[in-house]
Short mmCIF file of C-alpha atoms in Angstrom, two decimals:
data_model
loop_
_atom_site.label_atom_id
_atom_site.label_comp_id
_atom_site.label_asym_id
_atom_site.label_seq_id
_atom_site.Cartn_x
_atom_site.Cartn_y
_atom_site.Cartn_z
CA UNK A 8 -18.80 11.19 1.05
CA UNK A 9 -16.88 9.45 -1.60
CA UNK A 10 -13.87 6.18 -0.86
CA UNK A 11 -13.27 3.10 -0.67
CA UNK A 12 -15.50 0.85 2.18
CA UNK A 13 -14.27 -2.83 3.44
CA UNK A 14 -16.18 -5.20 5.33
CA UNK A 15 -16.47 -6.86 7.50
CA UNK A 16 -13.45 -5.03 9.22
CA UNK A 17 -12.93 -8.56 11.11
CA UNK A 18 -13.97 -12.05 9.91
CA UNK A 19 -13.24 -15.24 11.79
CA UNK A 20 -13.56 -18.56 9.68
CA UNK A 21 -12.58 -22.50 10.27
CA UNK A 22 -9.78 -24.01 8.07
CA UNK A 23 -10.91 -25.61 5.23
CA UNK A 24 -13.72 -22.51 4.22
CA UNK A 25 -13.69 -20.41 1.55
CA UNK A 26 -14.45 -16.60 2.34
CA UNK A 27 -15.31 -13.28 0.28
CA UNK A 28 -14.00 -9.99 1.28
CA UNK A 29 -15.89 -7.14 0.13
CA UNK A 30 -14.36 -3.98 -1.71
CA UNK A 31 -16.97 -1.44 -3.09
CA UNK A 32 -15.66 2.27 -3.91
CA UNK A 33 -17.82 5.55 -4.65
CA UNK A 34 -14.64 7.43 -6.27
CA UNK A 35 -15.63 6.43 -10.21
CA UNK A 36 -12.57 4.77 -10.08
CA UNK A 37 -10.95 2.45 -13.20
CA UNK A 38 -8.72 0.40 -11.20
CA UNK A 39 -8.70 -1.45 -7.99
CA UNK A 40 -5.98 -3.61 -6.45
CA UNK A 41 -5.89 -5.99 -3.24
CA UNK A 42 -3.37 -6.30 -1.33
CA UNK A 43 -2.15 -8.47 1.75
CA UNK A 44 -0.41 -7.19 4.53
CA UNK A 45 1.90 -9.02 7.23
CA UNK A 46 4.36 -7.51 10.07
CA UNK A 47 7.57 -6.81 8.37
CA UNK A 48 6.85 -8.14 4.68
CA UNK A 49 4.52 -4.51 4.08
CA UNK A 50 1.67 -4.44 0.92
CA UNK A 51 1.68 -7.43 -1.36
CA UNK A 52 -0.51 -7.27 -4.66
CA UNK A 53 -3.14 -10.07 -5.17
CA UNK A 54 -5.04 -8.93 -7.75
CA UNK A 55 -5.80 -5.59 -9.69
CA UNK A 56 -8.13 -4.56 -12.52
CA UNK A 57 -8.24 -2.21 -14.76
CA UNK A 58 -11.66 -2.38 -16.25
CA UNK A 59 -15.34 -4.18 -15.65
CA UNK A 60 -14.76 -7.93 -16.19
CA UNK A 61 -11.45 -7.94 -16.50
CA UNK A 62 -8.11 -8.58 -13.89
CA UNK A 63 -4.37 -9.74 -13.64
CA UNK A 64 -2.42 -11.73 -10.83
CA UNK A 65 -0.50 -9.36 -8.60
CA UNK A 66 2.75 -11.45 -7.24
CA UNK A 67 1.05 -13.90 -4.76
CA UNK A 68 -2.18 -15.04 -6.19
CA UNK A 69 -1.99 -18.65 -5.75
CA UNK A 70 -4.87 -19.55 -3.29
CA UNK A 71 -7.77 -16.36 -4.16
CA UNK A 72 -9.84 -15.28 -6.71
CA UNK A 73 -11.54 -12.24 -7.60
CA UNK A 74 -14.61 -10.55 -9.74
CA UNK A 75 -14.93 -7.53 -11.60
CA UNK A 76 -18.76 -7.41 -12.47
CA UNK A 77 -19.08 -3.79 -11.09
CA UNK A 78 -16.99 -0.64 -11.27
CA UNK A 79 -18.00 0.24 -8.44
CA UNK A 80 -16.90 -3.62 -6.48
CA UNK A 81 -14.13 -5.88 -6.67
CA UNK A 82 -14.52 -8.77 -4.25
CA UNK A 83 -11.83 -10.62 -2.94
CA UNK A 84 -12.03 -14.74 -2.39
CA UNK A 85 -9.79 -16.41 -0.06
CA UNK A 86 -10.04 -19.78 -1.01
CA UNK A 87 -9.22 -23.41 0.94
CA UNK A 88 -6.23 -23.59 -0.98
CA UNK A 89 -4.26 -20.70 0.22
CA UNK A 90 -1.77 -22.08 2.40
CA UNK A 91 -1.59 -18.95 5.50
CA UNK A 92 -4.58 -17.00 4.90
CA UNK A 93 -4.48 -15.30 8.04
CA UNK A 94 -3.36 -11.32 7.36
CA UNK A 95 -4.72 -7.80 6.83
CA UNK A 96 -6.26 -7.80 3.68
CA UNK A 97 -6.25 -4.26 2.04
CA UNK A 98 -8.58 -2.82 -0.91
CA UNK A 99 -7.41 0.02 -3.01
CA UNK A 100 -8.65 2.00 -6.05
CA UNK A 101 -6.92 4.45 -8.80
CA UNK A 102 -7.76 6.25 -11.40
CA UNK A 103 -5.41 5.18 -14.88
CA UNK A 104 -5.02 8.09 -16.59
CA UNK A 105 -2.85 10.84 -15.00
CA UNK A 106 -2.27 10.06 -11.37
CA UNK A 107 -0.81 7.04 -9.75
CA UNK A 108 -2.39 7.75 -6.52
CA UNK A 109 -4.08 4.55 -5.16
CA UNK A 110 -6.64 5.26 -2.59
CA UNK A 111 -6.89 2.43 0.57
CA UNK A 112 -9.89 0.97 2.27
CA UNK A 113 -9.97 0.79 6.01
CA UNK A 114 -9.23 -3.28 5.51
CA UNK A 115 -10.05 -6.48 6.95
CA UNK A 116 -8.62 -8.38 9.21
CA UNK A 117 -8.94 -12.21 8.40
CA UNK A 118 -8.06 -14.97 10.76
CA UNK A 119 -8.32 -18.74 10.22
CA UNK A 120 -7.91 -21.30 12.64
CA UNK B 18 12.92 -10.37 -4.72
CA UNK B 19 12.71 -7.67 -3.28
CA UNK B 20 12.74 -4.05 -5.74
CA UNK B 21 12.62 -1.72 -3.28
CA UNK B 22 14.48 -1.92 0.29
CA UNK B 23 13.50 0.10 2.97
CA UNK B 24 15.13 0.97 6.29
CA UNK B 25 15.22 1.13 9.19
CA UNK B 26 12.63 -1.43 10.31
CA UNK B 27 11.80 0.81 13.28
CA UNK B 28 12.87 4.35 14.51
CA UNK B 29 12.69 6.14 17.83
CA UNK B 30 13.07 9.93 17.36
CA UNK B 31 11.90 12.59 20.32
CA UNK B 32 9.71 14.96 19.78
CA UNK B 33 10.87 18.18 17.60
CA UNK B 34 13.84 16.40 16.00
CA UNK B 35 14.26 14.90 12.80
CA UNK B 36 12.95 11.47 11.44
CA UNK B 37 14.76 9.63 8.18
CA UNK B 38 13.52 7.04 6.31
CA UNK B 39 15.04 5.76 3.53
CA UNK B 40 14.41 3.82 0.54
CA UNK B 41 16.70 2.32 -2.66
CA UNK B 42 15.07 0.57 -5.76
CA UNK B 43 16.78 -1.46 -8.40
CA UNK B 44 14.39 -0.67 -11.32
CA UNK B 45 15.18 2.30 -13.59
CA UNK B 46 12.14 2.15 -15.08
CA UNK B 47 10.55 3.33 -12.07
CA UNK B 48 9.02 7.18 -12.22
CA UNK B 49 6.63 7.56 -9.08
CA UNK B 50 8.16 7.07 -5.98
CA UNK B 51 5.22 7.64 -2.74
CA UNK B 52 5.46 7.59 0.69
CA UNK B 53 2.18 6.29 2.76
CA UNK B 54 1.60 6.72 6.59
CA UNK B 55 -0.36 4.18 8.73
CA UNK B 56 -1.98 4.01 11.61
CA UNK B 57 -2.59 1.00 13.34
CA UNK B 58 -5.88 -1.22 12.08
CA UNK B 59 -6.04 1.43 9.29
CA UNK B 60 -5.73 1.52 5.70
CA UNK B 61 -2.86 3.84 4.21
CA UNK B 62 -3.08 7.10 3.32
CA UNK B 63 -0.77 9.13 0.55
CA UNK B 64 1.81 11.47 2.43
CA UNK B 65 3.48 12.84 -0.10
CA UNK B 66 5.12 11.61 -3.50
CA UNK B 67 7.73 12.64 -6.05
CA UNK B 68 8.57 11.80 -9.66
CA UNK B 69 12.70 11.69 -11.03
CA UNK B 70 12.74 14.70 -12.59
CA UNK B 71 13.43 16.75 -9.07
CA UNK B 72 15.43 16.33 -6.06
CA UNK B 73 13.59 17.22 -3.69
CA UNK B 74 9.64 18.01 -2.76
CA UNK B 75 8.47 19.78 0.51
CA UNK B 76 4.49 19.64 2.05
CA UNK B 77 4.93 21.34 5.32
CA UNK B 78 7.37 19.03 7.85
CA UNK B 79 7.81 16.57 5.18
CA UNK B 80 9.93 16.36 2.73
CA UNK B 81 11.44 13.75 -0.18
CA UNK B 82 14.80 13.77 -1.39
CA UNK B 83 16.01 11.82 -4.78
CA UNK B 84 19.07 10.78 -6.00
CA UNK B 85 18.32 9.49 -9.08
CA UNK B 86 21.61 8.13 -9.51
CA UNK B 87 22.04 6.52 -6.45
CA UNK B 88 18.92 4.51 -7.14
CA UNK B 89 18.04 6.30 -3.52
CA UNK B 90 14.94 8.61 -1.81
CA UNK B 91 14.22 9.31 1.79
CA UNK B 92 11.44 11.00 3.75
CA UNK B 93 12.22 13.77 6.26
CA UNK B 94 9.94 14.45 9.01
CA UNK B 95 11.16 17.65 10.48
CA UNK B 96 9.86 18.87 14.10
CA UNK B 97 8.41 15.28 14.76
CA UNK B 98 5.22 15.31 17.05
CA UNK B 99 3.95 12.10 18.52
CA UNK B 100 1.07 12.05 16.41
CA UNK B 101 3.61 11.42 13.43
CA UNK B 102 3.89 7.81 15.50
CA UNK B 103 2.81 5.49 12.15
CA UNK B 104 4.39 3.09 10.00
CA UNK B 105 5.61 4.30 6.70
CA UNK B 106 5.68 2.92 3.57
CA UNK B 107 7.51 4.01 0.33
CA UNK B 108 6.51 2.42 -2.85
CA UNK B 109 7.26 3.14 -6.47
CA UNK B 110 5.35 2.80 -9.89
CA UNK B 111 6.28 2.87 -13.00
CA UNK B 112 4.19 4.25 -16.29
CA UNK B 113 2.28 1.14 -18.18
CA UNK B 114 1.47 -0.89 -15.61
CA UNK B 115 -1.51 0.10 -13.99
CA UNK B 116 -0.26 2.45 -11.26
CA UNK B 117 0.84 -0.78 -9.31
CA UNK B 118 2.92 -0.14 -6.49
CA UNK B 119 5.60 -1.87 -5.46
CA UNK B 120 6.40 -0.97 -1.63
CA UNK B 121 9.08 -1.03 0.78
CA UNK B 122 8.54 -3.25 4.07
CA UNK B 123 7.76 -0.47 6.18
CA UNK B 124 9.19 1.69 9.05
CA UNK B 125 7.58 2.19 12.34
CA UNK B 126 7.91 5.36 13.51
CA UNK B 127 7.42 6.02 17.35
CA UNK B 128 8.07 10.13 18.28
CA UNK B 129 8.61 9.91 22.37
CA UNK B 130 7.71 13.23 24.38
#
């Protein structure tokens, strides 16, 4: 059953942590973005990559970082130094050549108190 | 700032009529214009999607419309059922750039019995 799994689907942590989100898709995928989501500001890119061991900023990558060791995983870090890290955090994958069709994970939901 | 607007921010339609969404982008370079439906604690799923070289595309009750010059495209869901109640999302892409999207804020669509 091929796509895209996220987990935890819900992760508490203290201010001041640093926390991974996992991203792993079956699809044989090249690409694979995160995005953030808030109420009323919609999907707002990260990070992507486009190939093992490589990845760009999206628009609001100040305060994460991200891996590309796999094809197959693309794990997201919130780090201390992201200012509201509280939000949906959504995982998606594409292929590059011929479709622009980015497949979502189910997400994870991230708060920080 | 913002490159592609989407309204209304919320939309009450009864059941059987007809929903509108609309989006309007400022970048020409754009050529893949998708709409996404979500459910709530979900990730998003493709609905339907359209490139600038037609006006219109139909998949059963939905349909896109684009006016290329008007920088404009809207979703209509015709015969609205309450299980159409989901936030949309358009987005657009354009070719180079890794199939990023860049979406719209999203409309929440509630279809009343």
């Amino acid at each position: 059953d091929g796509g895209i799994t996220q987990s935890p689907k819900y992760l508490f942590r203290k201010e001041g942590q640093n926390v991974t989100l996992s991203c792993e898709q079956n699809l044989n995928h090249d690409a694979m973005y995160w995005y953030r989501q808030d109420p009323g500001q919609g999907l707002r890119l990260i990070y992507y990559s486009q190939i093992v061991n490589d990845f760009q900023k999206g628009d609001i990558a100040e305060g994460y970082s991200v891996s590309r060791e796999k094809k197959e995983s693309f794990p997201l870090t919130v780090t201390s130094a992201q200012k509201n890290p509280t939000a949906f955090y959504l995982c998606a994958s594409s292929r590059l050549a011929g479709s622009y069709e980015q497949y979502f994970g189910p997400g994870t939901r991230l708060t920080v108190t | 700032q913002q490159q592609v607007k989407q309204s209304p921010q919320s939309l009450i339609v009864q059941k059987g009529g007809i929903s509108i969404i609309n989006c309007a982008y400022e970048n020409t370079a754009f050529d893949y214009f998708p709409w996404y439906q979500q459910f709530p604690g979900k990730g998003p799923a493709l609905l339907i999607a359209i490139r600038p070289d037609v006006s219109e595309k139909k998949e059963g009750r939905f349909t896109i419309s684009f006016n290329k010059s008007a920088k404009q495209f809207s979703l209509h869901i015709m015969d609205s059922q309450p299980g159409d109640s989901a936030t949309y999302f358009c987005a657009a892409s354009k070719a180079g750039t890794a199939s990023k999207l860049t979406f719209g804020t999203g409309t929440r669509l509630q279809v009343t019995l």
